[in-house]
Short mmCIF file of C-alpha atoms and ligand atoms in Angstrom, two decimals:
data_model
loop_
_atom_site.label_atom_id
_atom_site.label_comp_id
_atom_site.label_asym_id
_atom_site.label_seq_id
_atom_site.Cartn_x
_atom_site.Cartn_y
_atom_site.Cartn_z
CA UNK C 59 14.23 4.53 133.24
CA UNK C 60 12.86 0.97 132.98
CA UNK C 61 9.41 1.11 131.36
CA UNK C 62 6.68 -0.52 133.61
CA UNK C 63 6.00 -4.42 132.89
CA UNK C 64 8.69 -4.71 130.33
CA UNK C 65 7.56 -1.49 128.28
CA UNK C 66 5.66 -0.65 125.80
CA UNK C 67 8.64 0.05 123.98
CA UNK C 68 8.09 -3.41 123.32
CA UNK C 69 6.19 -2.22 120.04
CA UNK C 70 10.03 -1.68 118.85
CA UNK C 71 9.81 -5.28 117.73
CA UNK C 72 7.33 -4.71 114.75
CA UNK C 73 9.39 -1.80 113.11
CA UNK C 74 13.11 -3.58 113.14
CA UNK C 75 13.34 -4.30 109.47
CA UNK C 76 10.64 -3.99 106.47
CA UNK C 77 10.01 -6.87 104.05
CA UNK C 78 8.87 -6.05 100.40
CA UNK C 79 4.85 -6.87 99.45
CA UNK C 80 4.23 -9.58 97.26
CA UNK C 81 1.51 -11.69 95.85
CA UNK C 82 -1.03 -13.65 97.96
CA UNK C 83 -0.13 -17.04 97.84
CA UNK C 84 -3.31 -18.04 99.01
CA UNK C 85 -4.99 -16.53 95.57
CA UNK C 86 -2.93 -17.37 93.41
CA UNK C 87 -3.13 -20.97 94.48
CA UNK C 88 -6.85 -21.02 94.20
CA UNK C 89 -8.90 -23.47 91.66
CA UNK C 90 -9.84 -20.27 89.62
CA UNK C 91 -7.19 -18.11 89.85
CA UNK C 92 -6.02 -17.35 86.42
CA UNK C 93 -3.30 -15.21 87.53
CA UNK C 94 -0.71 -18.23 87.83
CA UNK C 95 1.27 -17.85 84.64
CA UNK C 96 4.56 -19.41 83.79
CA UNK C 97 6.16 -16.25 84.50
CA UNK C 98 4.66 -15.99 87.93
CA UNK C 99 5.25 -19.88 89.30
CA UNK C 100 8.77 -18.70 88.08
CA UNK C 101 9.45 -16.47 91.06
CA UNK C 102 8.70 -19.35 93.55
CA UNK C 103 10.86 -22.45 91.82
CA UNK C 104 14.06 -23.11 93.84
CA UNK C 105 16.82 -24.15 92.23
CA UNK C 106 18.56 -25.81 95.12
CA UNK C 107 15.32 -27.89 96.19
CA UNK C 108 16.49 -31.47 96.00
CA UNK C 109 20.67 -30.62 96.89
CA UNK C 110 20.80 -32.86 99.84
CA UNK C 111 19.03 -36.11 100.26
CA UNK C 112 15.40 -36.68 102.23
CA UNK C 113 15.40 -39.35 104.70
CA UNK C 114 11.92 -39.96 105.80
CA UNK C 115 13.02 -43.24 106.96
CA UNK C 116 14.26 -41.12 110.21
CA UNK C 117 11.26 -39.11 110.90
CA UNK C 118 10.47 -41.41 113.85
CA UNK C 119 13.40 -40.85 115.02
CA UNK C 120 12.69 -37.13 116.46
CA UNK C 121 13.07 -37.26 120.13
CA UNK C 122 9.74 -37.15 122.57
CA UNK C 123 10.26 -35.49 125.54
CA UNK C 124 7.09 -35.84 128.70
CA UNK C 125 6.50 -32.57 130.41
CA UNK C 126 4.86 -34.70 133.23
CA UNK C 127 8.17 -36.55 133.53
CA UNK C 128 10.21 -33.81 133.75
CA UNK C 129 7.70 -32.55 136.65
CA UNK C 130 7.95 -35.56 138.82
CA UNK C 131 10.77 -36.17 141.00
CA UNK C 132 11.27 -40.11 139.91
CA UNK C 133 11.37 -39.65 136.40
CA UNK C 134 13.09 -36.21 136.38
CA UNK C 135 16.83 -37.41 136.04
CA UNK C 136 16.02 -39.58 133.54
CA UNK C 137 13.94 -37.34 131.36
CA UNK C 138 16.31 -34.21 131.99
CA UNK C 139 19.02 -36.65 130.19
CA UNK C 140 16.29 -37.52 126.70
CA UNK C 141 16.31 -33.65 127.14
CA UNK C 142 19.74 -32.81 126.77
CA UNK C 143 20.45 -35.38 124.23
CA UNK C 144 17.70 -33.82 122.28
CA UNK C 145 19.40 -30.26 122.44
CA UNK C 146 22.95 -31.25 121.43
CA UNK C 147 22.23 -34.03 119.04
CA UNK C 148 18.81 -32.31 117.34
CA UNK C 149 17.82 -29.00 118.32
CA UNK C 150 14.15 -30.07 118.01
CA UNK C 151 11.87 -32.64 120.42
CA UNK C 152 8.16 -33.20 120.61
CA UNK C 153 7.00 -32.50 123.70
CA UNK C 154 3.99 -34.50 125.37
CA UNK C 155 2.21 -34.01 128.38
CA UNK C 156 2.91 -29.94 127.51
CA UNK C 157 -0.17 -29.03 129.89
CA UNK C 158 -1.97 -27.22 127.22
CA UNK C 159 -5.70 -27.72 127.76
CA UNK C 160 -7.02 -29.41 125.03
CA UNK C 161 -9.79 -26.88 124.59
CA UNK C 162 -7.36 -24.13 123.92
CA UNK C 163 -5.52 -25.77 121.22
CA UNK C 164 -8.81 -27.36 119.30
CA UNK C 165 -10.19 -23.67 119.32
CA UNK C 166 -6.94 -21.55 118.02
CA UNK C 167 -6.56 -24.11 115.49
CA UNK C 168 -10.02 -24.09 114.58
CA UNK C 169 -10.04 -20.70 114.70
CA UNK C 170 -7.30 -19.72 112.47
CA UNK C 171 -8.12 -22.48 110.03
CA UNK C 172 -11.50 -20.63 109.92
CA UNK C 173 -10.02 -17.17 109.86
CA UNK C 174 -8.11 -18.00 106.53
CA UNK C 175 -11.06 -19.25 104.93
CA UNK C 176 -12.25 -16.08 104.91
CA UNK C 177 -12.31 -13.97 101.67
CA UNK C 178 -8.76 -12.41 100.48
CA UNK C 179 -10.69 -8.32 101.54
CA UNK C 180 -11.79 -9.33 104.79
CA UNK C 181 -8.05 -10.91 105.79
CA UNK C 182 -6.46 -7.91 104.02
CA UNK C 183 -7.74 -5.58 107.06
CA UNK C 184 -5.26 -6.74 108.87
CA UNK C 185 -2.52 -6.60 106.26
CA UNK C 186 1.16 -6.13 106.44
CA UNK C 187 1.25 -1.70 106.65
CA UNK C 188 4.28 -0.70 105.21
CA UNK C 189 6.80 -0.85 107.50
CA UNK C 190 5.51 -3.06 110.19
CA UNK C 191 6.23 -6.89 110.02
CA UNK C 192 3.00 -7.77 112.15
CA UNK C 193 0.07 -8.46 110.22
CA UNK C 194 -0.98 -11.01 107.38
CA UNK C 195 1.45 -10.73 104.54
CA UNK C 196 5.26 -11.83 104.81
CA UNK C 197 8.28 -11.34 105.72
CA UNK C 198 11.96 -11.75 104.74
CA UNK C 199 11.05 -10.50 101.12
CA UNK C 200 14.31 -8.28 100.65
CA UNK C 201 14.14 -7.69 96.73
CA UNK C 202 12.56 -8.49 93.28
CA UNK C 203 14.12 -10.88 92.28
CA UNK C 204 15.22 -13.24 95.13
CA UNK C 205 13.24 -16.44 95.61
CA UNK C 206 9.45 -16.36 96.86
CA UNK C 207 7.92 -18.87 100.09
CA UNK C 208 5.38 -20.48 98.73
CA UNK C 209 2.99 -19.19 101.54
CA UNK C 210 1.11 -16.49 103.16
CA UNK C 211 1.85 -15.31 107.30
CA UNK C 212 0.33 -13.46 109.58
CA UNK C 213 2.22 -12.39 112.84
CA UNK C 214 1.21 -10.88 115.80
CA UNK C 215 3.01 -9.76 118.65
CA UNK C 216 1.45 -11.47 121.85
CA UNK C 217 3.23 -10.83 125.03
CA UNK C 218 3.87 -8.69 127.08
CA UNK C 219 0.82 -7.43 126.68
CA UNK C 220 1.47 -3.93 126.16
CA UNK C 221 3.31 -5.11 122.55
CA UNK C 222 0.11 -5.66 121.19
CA UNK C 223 -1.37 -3.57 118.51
CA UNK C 224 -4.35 -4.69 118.82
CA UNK C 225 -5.68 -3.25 115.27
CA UNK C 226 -3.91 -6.13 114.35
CA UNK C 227 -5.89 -8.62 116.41
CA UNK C 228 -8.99 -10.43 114.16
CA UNK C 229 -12.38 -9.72 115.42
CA UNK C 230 -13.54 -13.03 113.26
CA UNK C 231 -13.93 -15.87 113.26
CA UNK C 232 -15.36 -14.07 117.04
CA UNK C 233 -13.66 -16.09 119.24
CA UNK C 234 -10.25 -15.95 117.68
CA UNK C 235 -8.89 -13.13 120.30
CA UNK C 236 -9.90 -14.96 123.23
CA UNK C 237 -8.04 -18.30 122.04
CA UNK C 238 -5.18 -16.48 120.64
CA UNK C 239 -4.79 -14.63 124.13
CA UNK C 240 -5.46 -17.94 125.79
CA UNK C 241 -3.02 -20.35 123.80
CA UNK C 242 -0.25 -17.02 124.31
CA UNK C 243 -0.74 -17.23 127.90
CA UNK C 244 -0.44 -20.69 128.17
CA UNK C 245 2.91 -21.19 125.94
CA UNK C 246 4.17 -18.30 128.46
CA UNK C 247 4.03 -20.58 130.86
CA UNK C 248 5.11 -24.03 128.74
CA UNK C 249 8.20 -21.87 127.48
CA UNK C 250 9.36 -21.08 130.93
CA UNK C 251 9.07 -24.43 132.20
CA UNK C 252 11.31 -26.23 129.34
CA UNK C 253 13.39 -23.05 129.66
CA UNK C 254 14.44 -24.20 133.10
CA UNK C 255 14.70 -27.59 132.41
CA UNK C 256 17.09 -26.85 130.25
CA UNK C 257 19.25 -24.49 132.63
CA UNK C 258 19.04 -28.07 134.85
CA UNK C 259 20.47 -29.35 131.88
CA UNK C 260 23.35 -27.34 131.56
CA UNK C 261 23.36 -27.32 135.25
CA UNK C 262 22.83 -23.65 134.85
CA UNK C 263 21.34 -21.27 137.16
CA UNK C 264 17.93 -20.90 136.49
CA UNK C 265 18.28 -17.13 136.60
CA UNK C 266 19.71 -17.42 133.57
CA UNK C 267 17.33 -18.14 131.48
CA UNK C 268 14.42 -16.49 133.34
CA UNK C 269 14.59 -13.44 131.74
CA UNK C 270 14.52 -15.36 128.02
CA UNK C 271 11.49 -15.95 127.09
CA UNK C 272 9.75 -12.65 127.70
CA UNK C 273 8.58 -11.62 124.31
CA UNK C 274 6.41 -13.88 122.34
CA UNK C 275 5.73 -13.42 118.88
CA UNK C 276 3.15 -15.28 116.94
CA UNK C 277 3.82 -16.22 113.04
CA UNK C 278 0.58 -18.20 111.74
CA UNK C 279 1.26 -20.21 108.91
CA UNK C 280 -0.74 -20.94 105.57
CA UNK C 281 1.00 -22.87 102.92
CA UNK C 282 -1.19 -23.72 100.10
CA UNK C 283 -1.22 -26.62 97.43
CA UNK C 284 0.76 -26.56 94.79
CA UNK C 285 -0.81 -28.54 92.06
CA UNK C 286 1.84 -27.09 89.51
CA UNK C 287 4.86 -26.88 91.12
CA UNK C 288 4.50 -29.15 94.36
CA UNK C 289 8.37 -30.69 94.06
CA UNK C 290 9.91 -27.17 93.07
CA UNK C 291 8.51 -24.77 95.88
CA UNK C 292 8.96 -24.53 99.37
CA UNK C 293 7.09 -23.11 101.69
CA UNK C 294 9.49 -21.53 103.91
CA UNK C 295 13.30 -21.19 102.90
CA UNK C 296 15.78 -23.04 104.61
CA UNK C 297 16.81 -21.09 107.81
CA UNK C 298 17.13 -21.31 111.70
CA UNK C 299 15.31 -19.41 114.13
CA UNK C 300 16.26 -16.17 115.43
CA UNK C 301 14.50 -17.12 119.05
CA UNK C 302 15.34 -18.35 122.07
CA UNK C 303 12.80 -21.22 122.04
CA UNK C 304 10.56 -21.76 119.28
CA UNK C 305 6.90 -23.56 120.02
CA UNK C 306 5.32 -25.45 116.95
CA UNK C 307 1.76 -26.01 116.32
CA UNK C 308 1.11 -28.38 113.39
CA UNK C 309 -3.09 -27.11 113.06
CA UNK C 310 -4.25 -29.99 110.82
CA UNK C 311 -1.44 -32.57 110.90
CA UNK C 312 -0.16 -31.80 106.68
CA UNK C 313 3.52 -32.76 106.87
CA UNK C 314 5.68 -30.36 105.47
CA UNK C 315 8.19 -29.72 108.10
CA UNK C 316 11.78 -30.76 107.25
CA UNK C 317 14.82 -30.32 109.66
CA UNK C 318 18.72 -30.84 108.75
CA UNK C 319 20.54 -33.20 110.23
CA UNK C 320 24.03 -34.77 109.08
CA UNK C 321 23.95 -33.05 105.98
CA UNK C 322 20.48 -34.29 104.80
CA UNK C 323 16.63 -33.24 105.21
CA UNK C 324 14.21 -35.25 107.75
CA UNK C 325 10.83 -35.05 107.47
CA UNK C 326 9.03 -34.75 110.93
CA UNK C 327 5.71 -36.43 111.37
CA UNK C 328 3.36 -34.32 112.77
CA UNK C 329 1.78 -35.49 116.09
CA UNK C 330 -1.47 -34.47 117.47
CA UNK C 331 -0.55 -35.07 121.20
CA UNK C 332 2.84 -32.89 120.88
CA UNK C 333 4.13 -29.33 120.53
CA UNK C 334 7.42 -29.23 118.99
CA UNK C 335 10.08 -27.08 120.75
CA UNK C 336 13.05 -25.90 119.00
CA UNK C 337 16.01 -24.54 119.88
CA UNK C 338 16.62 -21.48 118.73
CA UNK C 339 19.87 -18.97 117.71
CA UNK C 340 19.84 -17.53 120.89
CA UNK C 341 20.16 -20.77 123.17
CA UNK C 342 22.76 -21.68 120.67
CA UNK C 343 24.59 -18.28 121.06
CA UNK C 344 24.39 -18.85 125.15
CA UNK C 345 25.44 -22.59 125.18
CA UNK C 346 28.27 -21.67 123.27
CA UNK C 347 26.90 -24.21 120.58
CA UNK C 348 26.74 -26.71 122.72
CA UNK C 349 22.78 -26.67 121.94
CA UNK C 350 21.88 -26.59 118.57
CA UNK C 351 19.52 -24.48 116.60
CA UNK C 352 18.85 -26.30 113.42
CA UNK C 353 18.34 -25.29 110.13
CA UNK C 354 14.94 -26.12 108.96
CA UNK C 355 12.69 -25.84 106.05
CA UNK C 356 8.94 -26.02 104.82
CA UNK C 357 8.11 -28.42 101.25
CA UNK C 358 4.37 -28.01 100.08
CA UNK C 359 1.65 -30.90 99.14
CA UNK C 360 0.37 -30.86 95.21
CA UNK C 361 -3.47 -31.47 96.94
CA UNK C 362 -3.61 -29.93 100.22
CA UNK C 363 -2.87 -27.13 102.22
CA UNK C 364 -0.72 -27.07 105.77
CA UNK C 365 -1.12 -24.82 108.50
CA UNK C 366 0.96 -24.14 111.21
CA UNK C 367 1.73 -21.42 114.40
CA UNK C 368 4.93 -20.98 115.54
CA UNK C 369 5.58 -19.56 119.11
CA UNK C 370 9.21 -17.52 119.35
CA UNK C 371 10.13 -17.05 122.24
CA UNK C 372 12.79 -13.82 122.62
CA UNK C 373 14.32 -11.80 125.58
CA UNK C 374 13.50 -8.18 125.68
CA UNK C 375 15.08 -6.15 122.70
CA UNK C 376 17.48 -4.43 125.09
CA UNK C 377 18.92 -7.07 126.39
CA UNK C 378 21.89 -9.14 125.82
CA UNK C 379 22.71 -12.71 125.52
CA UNK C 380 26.22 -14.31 126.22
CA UNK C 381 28.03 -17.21 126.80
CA UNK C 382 27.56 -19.39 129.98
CA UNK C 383 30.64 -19.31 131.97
CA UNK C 384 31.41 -21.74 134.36
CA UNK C 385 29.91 -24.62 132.79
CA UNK C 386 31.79 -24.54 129.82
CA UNK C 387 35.94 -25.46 129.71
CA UNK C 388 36.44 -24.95 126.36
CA UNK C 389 36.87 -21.74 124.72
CA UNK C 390 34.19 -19.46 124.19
CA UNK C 391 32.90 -19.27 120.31
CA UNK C 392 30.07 -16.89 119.99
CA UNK C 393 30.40 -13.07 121.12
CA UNK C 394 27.99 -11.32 123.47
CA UNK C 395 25.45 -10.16 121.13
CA UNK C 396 23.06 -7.44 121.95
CA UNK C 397 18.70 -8.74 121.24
CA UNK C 398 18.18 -5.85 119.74
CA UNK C 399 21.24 -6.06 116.75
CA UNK C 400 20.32 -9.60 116.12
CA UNK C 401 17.25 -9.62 115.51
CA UNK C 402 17.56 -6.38 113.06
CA UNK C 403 20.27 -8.15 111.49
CA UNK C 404 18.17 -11.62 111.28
CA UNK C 405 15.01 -9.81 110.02
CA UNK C 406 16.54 -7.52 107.21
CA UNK C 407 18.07 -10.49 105.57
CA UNK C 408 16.55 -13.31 103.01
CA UNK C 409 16.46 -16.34 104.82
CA UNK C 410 20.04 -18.34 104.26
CA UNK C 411 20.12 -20.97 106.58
CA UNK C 412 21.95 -20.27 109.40
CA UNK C 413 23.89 -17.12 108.00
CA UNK C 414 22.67 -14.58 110.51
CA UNK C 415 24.41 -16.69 113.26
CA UNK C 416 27.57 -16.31 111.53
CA UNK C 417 28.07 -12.89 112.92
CA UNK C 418 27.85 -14.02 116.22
CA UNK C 419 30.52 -16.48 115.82
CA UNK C 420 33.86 -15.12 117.13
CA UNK C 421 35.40 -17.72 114.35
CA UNK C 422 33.37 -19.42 111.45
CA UNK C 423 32.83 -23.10 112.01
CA UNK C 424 32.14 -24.97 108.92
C1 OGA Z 1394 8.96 -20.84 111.37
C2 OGA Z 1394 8.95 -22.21 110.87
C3 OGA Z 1394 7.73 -24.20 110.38
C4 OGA Z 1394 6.37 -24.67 110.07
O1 OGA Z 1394 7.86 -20.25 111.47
O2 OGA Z 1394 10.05 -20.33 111.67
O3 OGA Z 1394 10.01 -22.76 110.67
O4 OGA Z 1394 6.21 -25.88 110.10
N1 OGA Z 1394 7.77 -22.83 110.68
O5 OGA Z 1394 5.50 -23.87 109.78
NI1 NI Z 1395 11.56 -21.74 111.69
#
């Protein structure tokens, strides 16, 4: 039997996979931490760091797509068009004009940059319990000896609302719930908006994607500086994102963000006026590739520390997700994956780029 409003079986989500414990980053990145040995930086440095070339000579050219064009009839063709050229060619746009009072998004990222200020015992009440990938901790972390993220997370399953576990939730800084619950509700509504622009796109029925976006999960991002290590750690391992849509909040404008394209690494500028939207595995999977989901990665600053909250956007766990027919004539690539699999498979690997969406592929394309 269906559970009411999507189900509480929802809370599925948070036991999937498990991810090892390891160190706070946070701490050990501190001015007086003394637990920072050679030994312990060694767990972090990535060999493959500087494999393919940096162009920050490109990071202007991410494309910038207006919600409030999209929403007007006169400007809608033209804008639908920047938006499809931004799927195919980039898998990642900044989107301005998004809607998203200004109020909510100076208090969640005043708010979280507050709520990781606070000292290492009060944050660990909401720690990682074994088992459960909500929480602050991390994820990903598989054994002990793979490579380490130069960063702490803490992820919270927002919508529907019966996913939350709301022991889980921060009572401080005080007003963190309400702008956490606010800035949810409002990406609910962003995601479903670009998510039908984008069926337009494909000239899709917007059925289709309706169902899509129905589970929102919350991973808030601290990366510290690195004042030993800055050009031989990253942040977050290259990967893709197991979503449907992915919505990017840069909190205090560090760059750090990288995406792939044409074989090298861009650098994206953050902007304070945009969210960045990305497509993820799942659009990829039901555009038959046609719409990217691009590998990305995380590099850290020697003197200062990034923040950053990233939206995914998910259908419910038992559903399925499948080729478009009808607006596709060439032959269909990617099988009809079940939500549930995927993500299981996506969560109880180390991140490898875009390896999880290898199984979906009916034949590997290199
Ligand atoms: C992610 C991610 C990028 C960032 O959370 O999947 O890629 O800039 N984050 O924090
Ligand atoms: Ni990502």
């Amino acid at each position: 039997m269906e559970e009411p409003n999507g189900g509480a079986g929802e809370s599925r989500w948070s036991k999937l996979a498990t991810t090892l414990p390891v160190s706070n980053v946070q701490a050990l990145a501190a001015p007086t931490a003394d637990e920072l040995t050679p030994d312990t930086i060694q767990r972090y440095i990535q060999p493959d760091i500087d494999a393919h070339a940096v162009f920050a000579e490109h990071s202007d050219d991410v494309p910038v797509i207006d919600l409030s064009k999209l929403l007007s009839p006169e400007s809608v063709e033209a804008e639908a068009a920047k938006l499809k050229f931004a799927c195919e060619e980039w898998g990642f746009f900044q989107l301005v004009n998004h809607g998203v009072p200004d109020e909510v998004i100076a208090g969640v990222k005043r708010d979280i940059e507050k709520f990781f200020q606070l000292p290492l015992d009060v944050k660990n009440a909401y720690a990682q319990r074994p088992g459960d990938l909500q929480g602050y901790g991390q994820a990903f972390v598989q054994s002990n000896d793979q490579k380490l993220d130069w960063s702490d997370m803490f992820a919270l399953y927002t919508q529907p609302p019966q996913a939350r576990d709301m022991s889980y939730w921060p009572s401080q800084p005080h007003t963190f719930r309400k702008y956490i619950e606010e800035y949810s509700s409002e990406l609910m509504k962003l995601a479903d908006s670009v998510a039908t622009f984008i069926a337009k796109t494909l000239d899709a029925d917007p059925e289709l994607v309706a169902d899509k976006n129905v589970v929102q999960i919350f991973r808030m991002n601290y990366y510290p500086q690195c004042s030993s290590a800055p050009d031989k750690v990253l942040g977050f391992s290259p990967h893709s994102d197991g979503s449907f849509l992915t919505i990017l909040l840069e909190v205090n404008s560090v760059q750090g963000l990288q995406i792939r394209r044409h074989g090298a690494w861009i650098p994206v500028k953050p902007r304070t006026d945009a969210l960045l939207v990305n497509v993820g595995d799942l659009l990829e999977i039901m555009t038959n590739g046609k719409y990217k989901s691009i590998e990305h990665r995380v590099t850290v600053n020697a003197h200062k520390e990034r923040l950053s909250i990233s939206a995914f956007h998910v259908p419910k766990l038992d559903g399925i997700i499948s080729p478009i027919l009808g607006i596709m004539e060439e032959k269909v690539l990617y099988k009809t994956t079940n939500v549930e699999e995927y993500s299981r498979l996506y969560m109880s690997n180390k991140l490898d780029g875009k390896r999880a969406l290898d199984h979906a592929k009916l034949s590997i394309i290199y």
